[in-house]
XYZ file of C-alpha atoms in Angstrom:
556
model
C -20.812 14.787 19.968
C -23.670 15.416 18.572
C -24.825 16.894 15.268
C -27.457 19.186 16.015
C -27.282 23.080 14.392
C -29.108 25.721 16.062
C -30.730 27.399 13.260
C -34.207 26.750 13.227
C -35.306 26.851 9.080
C -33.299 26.597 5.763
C -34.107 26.998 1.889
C -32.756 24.953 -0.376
C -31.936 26.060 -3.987
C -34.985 25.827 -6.432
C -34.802 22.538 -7.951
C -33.139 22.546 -10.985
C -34.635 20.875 -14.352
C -32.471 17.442 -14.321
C -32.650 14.249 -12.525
C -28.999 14.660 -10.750
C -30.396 17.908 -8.867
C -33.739 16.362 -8.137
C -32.076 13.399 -6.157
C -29.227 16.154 -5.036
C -32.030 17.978 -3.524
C -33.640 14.975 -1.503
C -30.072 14.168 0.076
C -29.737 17.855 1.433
C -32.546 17.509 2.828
C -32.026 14.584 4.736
C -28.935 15.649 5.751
C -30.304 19.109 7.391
C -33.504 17.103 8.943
C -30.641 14.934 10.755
C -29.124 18.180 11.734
C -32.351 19.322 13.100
C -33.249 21.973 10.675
C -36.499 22.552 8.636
C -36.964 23.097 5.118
C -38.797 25.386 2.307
C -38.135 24.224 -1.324
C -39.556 25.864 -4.700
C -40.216 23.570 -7.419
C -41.184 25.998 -9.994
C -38.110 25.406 -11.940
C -39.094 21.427 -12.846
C -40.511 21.562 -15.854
C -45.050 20.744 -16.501
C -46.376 17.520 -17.123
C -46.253 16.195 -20.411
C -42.865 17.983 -21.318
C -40.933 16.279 -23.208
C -37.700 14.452 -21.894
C -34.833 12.455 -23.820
C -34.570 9.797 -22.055
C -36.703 6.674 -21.747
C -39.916 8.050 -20.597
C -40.282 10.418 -23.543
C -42.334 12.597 -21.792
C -42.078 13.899 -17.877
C -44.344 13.408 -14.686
C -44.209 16.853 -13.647
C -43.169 18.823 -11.107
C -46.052 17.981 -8.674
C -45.229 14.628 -9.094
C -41.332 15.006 -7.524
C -43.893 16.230 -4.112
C -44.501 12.618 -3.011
C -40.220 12.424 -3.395
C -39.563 14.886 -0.924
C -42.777 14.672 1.758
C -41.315 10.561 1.694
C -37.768 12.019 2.748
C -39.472 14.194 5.511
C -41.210 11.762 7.103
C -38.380 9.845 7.205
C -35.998 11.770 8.763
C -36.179 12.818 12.359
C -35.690 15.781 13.869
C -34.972 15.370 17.849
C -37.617 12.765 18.100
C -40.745 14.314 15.608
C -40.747 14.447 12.291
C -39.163 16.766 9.740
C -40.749 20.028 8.763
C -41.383 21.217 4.653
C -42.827 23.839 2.730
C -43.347 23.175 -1.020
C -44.129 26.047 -3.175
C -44.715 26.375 -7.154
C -44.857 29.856 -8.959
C -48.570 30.599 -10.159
C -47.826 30.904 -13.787
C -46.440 27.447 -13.847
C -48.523 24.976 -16.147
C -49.367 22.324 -13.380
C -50.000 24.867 -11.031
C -54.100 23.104 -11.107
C -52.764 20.004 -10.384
C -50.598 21.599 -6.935
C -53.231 23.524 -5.685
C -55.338 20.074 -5.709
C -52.640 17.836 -4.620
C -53.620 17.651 -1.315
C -57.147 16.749 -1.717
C -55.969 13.489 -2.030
C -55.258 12.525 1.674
C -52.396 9.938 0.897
C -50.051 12.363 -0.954
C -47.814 14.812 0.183
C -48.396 13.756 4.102
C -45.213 15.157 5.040
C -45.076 19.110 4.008
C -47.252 22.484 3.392
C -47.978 23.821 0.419
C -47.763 27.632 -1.014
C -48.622 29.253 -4.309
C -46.295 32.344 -5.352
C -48.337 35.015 -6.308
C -47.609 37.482 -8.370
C -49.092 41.371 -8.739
C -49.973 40.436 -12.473
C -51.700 37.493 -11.810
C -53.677 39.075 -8.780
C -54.519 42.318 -11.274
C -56.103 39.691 -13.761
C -58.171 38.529 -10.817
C -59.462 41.506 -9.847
C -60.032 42.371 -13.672
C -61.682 38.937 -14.518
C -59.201 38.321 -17.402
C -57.487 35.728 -18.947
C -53.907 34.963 -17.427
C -50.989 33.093 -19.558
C -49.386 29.616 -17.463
C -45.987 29.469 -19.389
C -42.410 27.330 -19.361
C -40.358 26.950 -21.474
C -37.326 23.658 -21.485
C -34.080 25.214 -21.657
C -32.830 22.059 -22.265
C -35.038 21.147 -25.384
C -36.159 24.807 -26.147
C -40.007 23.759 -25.262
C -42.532 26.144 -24.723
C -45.769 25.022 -22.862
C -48.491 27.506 -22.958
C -51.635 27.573 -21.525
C -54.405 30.546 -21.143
C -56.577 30.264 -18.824
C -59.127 32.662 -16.566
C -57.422 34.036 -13.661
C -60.286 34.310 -11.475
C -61.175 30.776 -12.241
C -58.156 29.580 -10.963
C -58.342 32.399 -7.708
C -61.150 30.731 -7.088
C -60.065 26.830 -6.999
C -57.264 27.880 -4.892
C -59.905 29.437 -2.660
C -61.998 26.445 -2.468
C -59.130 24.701 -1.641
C -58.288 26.920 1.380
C -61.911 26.744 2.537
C -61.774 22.740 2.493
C -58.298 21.694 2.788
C -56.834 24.547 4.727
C -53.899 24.781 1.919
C -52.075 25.878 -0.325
C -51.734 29.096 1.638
C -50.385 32.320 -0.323
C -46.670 33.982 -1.153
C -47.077 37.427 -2.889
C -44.244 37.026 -4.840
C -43.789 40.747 -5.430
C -44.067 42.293 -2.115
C -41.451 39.713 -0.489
C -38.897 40.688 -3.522
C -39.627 44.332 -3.126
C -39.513 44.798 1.082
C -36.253 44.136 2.366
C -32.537 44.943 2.719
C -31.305 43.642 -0.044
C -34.377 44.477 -2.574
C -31.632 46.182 -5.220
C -29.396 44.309 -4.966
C -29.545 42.516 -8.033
C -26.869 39.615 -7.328
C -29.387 38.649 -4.543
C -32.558 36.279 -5.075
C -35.214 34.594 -2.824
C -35.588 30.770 -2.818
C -38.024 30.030 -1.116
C -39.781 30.203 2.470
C -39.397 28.025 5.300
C -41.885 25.332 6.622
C -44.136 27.716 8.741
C -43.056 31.216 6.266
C -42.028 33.864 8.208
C -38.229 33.120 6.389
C -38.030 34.187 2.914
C -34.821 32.899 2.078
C -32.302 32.705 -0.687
C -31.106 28.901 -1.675
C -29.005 27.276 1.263
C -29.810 30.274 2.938
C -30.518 29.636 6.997
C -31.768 31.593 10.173
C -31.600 31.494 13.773
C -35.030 32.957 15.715
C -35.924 34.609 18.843
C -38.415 36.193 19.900
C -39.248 39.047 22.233
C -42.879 39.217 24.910
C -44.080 42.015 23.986
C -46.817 42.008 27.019
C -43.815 41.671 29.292
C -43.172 45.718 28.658
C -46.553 47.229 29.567
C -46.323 49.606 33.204
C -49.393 48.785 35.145
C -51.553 46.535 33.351
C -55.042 46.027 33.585
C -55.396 49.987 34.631
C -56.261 52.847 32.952
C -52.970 54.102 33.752
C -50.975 50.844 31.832
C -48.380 51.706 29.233
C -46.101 50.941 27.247
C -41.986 51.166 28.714
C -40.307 52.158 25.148
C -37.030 52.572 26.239
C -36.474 49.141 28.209
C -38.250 47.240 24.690
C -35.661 49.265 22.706
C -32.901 47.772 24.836
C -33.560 44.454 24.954
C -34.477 44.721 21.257
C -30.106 45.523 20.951
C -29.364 42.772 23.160
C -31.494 40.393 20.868
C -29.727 41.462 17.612
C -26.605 41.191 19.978
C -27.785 37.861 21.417
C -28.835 35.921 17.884
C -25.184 37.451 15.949
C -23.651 35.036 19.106
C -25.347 32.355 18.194
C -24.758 32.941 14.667
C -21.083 32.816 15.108
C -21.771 29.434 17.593
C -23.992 27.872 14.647
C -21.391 28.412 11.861
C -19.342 25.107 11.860
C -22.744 23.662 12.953
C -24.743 23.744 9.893
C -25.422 20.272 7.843
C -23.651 21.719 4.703
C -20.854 23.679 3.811
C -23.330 25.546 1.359
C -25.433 26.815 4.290
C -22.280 27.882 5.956
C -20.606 29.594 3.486
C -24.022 31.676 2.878
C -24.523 32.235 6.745
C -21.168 33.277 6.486
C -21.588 35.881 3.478
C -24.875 37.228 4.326
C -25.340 36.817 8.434
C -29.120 36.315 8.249
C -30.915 36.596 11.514
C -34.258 36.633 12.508
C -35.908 38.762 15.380
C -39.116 38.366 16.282
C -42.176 39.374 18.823
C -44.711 37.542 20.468
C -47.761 38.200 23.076
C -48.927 41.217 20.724
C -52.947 39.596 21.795
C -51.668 39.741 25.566
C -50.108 43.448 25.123
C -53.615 45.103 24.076
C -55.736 43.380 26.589
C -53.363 44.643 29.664
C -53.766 48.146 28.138
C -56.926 47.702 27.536
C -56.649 48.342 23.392
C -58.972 46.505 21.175
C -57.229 44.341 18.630
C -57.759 45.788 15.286
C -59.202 49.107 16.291
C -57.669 51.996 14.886
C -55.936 52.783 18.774
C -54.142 49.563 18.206
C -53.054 50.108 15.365
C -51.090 53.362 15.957
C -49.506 50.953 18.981
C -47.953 48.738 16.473
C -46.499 51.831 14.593
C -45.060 52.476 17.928
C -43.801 49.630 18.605
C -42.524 48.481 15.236
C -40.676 51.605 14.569
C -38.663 51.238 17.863
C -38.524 47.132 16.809
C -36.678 48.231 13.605
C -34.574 51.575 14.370
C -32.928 49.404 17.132
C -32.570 46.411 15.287
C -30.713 48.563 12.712
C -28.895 51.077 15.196
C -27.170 47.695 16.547
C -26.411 46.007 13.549
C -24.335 48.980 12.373
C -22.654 49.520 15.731
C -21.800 45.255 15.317
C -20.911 46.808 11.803
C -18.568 49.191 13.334
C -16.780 46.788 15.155
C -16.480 43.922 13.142
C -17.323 44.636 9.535
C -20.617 44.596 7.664
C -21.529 41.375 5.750
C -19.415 40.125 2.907
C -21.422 40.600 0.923
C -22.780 44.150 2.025
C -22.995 47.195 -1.104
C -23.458 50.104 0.768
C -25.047 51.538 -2.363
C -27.760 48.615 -2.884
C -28.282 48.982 0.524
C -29.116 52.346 1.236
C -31.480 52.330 -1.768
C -33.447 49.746 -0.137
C -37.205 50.973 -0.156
C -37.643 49.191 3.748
C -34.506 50.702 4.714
C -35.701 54.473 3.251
C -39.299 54.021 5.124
C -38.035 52.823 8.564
C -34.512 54.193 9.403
C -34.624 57.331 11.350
C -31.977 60.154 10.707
C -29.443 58.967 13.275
C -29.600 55.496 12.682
C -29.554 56.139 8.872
C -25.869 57.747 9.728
C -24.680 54.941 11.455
C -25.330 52.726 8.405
C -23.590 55.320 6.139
C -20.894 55.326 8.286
C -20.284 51.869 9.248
C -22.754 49.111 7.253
C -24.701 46.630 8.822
C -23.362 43.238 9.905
C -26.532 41.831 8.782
C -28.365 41.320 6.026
C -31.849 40.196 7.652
C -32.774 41.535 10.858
C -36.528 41.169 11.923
C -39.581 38.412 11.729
C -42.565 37.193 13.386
C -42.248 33.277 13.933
C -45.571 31.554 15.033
C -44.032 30.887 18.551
C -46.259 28.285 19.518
C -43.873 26.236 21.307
C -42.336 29.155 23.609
C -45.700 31.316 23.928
C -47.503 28.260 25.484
C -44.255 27.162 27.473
C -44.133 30.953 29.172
C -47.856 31.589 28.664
C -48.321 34.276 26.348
C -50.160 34.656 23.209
C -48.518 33.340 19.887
C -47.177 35.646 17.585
C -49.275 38.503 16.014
C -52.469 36.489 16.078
C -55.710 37.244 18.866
C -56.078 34.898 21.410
C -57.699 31.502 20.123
C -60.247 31.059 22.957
C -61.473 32.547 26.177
C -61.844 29.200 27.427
C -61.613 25.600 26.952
C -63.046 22.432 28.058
C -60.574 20.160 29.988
C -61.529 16.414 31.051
C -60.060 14.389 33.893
C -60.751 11.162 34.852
C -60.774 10.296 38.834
C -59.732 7.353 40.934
C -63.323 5.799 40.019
C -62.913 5.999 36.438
C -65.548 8.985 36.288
C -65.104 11.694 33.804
C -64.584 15.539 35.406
C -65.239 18.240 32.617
C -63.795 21.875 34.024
C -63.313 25.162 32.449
C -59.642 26.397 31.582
C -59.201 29.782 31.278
C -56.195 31.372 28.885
C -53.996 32.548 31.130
C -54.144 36.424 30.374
C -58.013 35.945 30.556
C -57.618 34.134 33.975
C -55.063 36.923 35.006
C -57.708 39.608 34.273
C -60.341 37.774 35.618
C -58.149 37.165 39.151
C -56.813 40.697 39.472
C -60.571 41.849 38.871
C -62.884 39.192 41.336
C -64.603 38.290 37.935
C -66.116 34.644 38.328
C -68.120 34.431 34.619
C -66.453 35.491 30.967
C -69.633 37.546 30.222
C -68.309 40.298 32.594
C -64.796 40.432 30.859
C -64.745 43.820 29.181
C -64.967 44.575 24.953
C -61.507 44.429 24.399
C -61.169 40.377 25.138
C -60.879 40.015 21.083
C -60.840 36.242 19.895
C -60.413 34.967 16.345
C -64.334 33.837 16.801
C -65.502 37.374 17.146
C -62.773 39.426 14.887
C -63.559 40.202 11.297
C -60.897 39.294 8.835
C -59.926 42.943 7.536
C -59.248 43.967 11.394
C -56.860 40.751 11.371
C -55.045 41.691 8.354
C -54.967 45.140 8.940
C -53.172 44.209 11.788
C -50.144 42.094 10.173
C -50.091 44.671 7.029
C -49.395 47.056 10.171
C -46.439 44.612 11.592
C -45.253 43.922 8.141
C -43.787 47.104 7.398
C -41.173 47.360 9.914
C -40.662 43.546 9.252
C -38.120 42.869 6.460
C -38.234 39.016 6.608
C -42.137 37.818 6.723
C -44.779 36.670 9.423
C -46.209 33.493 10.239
C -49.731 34.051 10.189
C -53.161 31.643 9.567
C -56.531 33.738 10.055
C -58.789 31.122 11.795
C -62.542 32.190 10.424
C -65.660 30.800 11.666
C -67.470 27.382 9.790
C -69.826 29.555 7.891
C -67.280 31.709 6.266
C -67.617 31.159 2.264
C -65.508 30.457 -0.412
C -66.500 34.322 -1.781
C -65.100 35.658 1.275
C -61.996 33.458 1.388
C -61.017 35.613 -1.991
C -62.090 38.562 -0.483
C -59.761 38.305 2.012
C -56.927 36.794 -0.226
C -57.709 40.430 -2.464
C -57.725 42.619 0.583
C -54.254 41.351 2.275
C -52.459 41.566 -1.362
C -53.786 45.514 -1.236
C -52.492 45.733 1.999
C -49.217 44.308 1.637
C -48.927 41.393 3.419
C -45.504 38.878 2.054
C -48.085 36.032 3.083
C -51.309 34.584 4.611
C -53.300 31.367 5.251
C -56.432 30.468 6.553
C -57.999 28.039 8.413
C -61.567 27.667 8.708
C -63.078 25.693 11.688
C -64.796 22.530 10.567
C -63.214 22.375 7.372
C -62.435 18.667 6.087
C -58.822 18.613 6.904
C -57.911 18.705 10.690
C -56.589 22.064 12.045
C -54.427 23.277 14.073
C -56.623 24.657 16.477
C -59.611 22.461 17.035
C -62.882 23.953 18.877
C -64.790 21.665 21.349
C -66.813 19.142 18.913
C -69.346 16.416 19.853
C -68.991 13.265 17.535
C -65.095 14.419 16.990
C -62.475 11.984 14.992
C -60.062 9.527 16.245
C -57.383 11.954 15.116
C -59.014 14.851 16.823
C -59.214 13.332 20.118
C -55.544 11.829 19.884
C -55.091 15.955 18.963
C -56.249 16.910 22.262
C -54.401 14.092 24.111
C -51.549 15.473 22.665
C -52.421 18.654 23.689
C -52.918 17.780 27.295
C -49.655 15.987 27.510
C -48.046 19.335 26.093
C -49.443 21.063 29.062
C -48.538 18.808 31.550
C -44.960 18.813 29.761
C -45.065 22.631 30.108
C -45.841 22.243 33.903
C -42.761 20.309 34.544
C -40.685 22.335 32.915
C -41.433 25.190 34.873
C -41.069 23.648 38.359
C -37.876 21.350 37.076
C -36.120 23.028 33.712
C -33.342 20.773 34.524
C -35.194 17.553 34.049
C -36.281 15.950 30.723
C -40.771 14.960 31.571
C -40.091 12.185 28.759
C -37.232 10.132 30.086
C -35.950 11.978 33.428
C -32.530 12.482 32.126
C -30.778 15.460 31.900
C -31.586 18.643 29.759
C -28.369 20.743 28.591
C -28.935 24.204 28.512
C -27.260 26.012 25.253
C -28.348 28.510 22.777
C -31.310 29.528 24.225
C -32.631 25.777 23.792
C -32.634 22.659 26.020
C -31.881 18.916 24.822
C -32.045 15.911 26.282
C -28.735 14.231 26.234
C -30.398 10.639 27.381
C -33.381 10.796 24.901
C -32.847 13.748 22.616
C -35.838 15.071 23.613
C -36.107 19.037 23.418
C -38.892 21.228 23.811
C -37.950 24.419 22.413
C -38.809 23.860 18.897
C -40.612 26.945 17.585
């Protein structure tokens, strides 16, 4: 049959400092890409340009020259007809750490992945101090130190400018992704990496399978000022999703590319539960995102999201062991676990462990959030409407407005014909400030103890000053990681505006995007059917492939 895993992102190990793992490293990669998996890979252990070598070069490339290596085996491997998906990351005290932030400036390199920086609390307190930082490596192999001091807010700020041009590298805070999570003391335990779109922190050959939960789905009479929020039936299907995703889990084990990644999913029984429609969930109760009243929602909500999510994994615990590689006494120190568990649940774990050791995340979603037409993730809706062409039987061009569905919803249920009626609490990422934004992740991210997926879209006349401001602000508020894009900016987004004079690219963008709707469309009124070749779709894991064309749409 075929070989196709069901776990949707994997870390590799961080490249070690020798040619044998660098090449090592390219063919697990390929290998998982054929399996259908995406990939995050560090490459802070490859040692700075200019280091010496013994072999015939004398001297190395670098680590950001190895980049071009591994984008070339992404774009060659498929992944159930597209591409394969990698995120590239390098520590921000590594000495070519100038050279990655700039790498993609140059629109030929690197075609095939994202880019983070790790950053860590010291380097961010030299920022805010405006004082000299220290890029060092040393060669175990040769005993080479490289050593270079440099301003940190100098660098801050090419790393902004970056982000306000490029739309990358995005941002890792190293220290608040080791510090928040189950296994925080643990100290035989280590994050690799992230994956592709970083809502997985992972350790190496580490793996996870997602699913997410519609939030909106749970409000009681939406759209009134009676609407609430049904607790009790979100904390039950939040223990049928832990239940659900240990299933597939235990499906997905003989299914991974490598025996690595299964021994690890084996050991440490990763899993990664999400939420989506949180946009959609304040506008049927009528709760401005970002105000303060939203806020205390999300507490809410996130503290029944986690006490569940823990309550079941000890009960699984309790009935078929915790993780092999479960301390109870690491574990119960955990600072996430100490701030989240209530006392009931807290005596479950005592008593019986948890069977895993990652519970909770927030994927982007934007494959499944457009396919049952919700909002994506944590993030405000893009747009209240867009412009949609259609050409007739006499080749004339029809422009229409398309409303996003919760809008259109509103608008229906309410005999509201123009947007300018729709009440203050229609929030869009064109008319939220950034600090609302993040204060509305940092919210999220404390009953998370994997990461979130998140890009803050900001207007075309945001600056570079305020790019940093808002890189400061969501490292004081404790975000594991953010990105931004800003509209207009010279690389192509992932969320285009309507543009006169737009690209060739961004036009085939929005052909794409139309096609994606239409696929959507189908899908609801034939599930069974694949829109690309009219074969069959098989059903399994929560997924759907084709079995003519190997065609699925369920990628998330």
């Amino acid at each position: 049959g075929r070989k196709v895993t069901l776990s949707n992102c994997y870390v590799m190990p961080k490249v070690e400092d020798n040619i044998e793992d660098i090449f090592d490293t390219a063919k697990y990669m390929a290998r998982t890409y054929s399996y259908g998996g995406g990939v995050g890979l560090n490459l802070s252990k490859l040692r700075p340009k200019g280091a010496k070598v013994n072999n015939a070069a004398s001297t190395t490339t670098g680590a950001v020259s190895f980049m071009d290596l591994y984008s070339l085996v992404t774009g060659l491997i498929g992944m159930r007809g597209r591409r394969g998906a990698l995120m590239l990351n390098l520590d921000c005290s590594h000495p070519d750490i100038e050279e990655f932030i700039d790498v993609k400036n140059d629109l030929d390199k690197v075609n095939y992945a994202n880019t983070s920086v790790n950053i860590t609390d010291e380097f961010m307190e030299a920022v805010v101090n405006d004082s000299e930082y220290e890029l060092y490596f040393r060669v175990d192999a040769t005993g080479e130190e490289i050593r270079k001091t440099i301003n940190a807010r100098d660098l801050f700020r090419k790393l902004a400018e970056n982000n306000w041009n490029m739309a990358e590298p995005g941002i890792l805070y190293q220290n608040r992704i080791d510090s928040w999570h189950l296994m925080s003391e643990d100290d035989t335990f280590e994050f690799a990496g992230v994956n592709p779109c970083a809502e997985e922190t992972l350790p190496g050959f580490g793996s996870c399978n997602l699913s997410s939960i519609n939030l909106s789905e749970f409000v009681i009479n939406p759209f009134t000022k009676d609407a609430e929020f049904h607790f009790e039936r979100f904390g039950e299907m939040v223990r049928e999703g832990i239940i659900y995703l240990n299933e597939v889990l235990d499906e997905n084990m003989n299914l991974h590319p490598l025996p690595q990644q299964r021994d690890l999913s084996r050991e440490l029984r990763q899993i990664g539960l999400g939420i989506m429609g949180v946009a959609d969930t304040f506008i049927k109760m009528g709760v401005k995102y970002g105000s303060e009243e939203s806020i205390e929602l999300i507490h809410q909500i996130g503290r029944v999201l986690v006490n569940e999510a823990l309550r079941q994994s000890a009960l699984l615990s309790k009935e078929y062991g915790p993780f092999p590689r479960y301390r109870k006494e690491k574990v119960l120190a955990s600072p996430f676990l100490l701030a989240n568990a209530d006392d009931d649940v807290m005596e479950l774990i005592e008593k019986y462990g948890l069977r895993n050791s990652q519970l909770l995340t927030i994927p982007p979603t934007g494959s499944i959030s457009t396919l049952i037409g919700c909002s994506n993730g944590v993030e405000p809706i893009f747009q209240i409407s867009y412009t949609r062409k259609s050409e007739s039987l006499h080749h004339e061009d029809t422009y229409y407005k398309v409303f996003t569905p919760i809008v259109k919803d509103y608008m229906d249920r309410n005999n509201l014909n123009k947007e300018e009626e729709l009440p203050d609490f229609f929030i869009t990422t064109s008319n939220l400030d950034y600090k609302s934004r993040i204060e509305v992740q940092a919210a999220w991210q404390q009953y998370i103890d994997a990461s979130i997926s998140s890009t803050v879209n900001v207007p075309n006349e945001f600056t570079v000053e305020e790019v940093e401001e808002l890189y400061i602000y969501a490292w004081e508020k404790g975000l594991k990681g953010i990105t931004i894009y800003r509209d207009g900016c010279a690389r192509s987004g992932i969320l285009i505006s309507d543009k006169s004079n737009r690209s060739k690219i961004e036009k085939i963008e929005e052909l794409q995007r139309e096609i994606d709707e239409l696929v959507v469309e189908h899908l609801k009124e034939d599930p069974d059917i694949c829109p690309m070749c009219g074969g069959k779709l098989i059903h399994s894991g929560g997924c759907a492939e084709c079995q003519d064309c190997g065609y699925s749409p369920c990628s998330i």
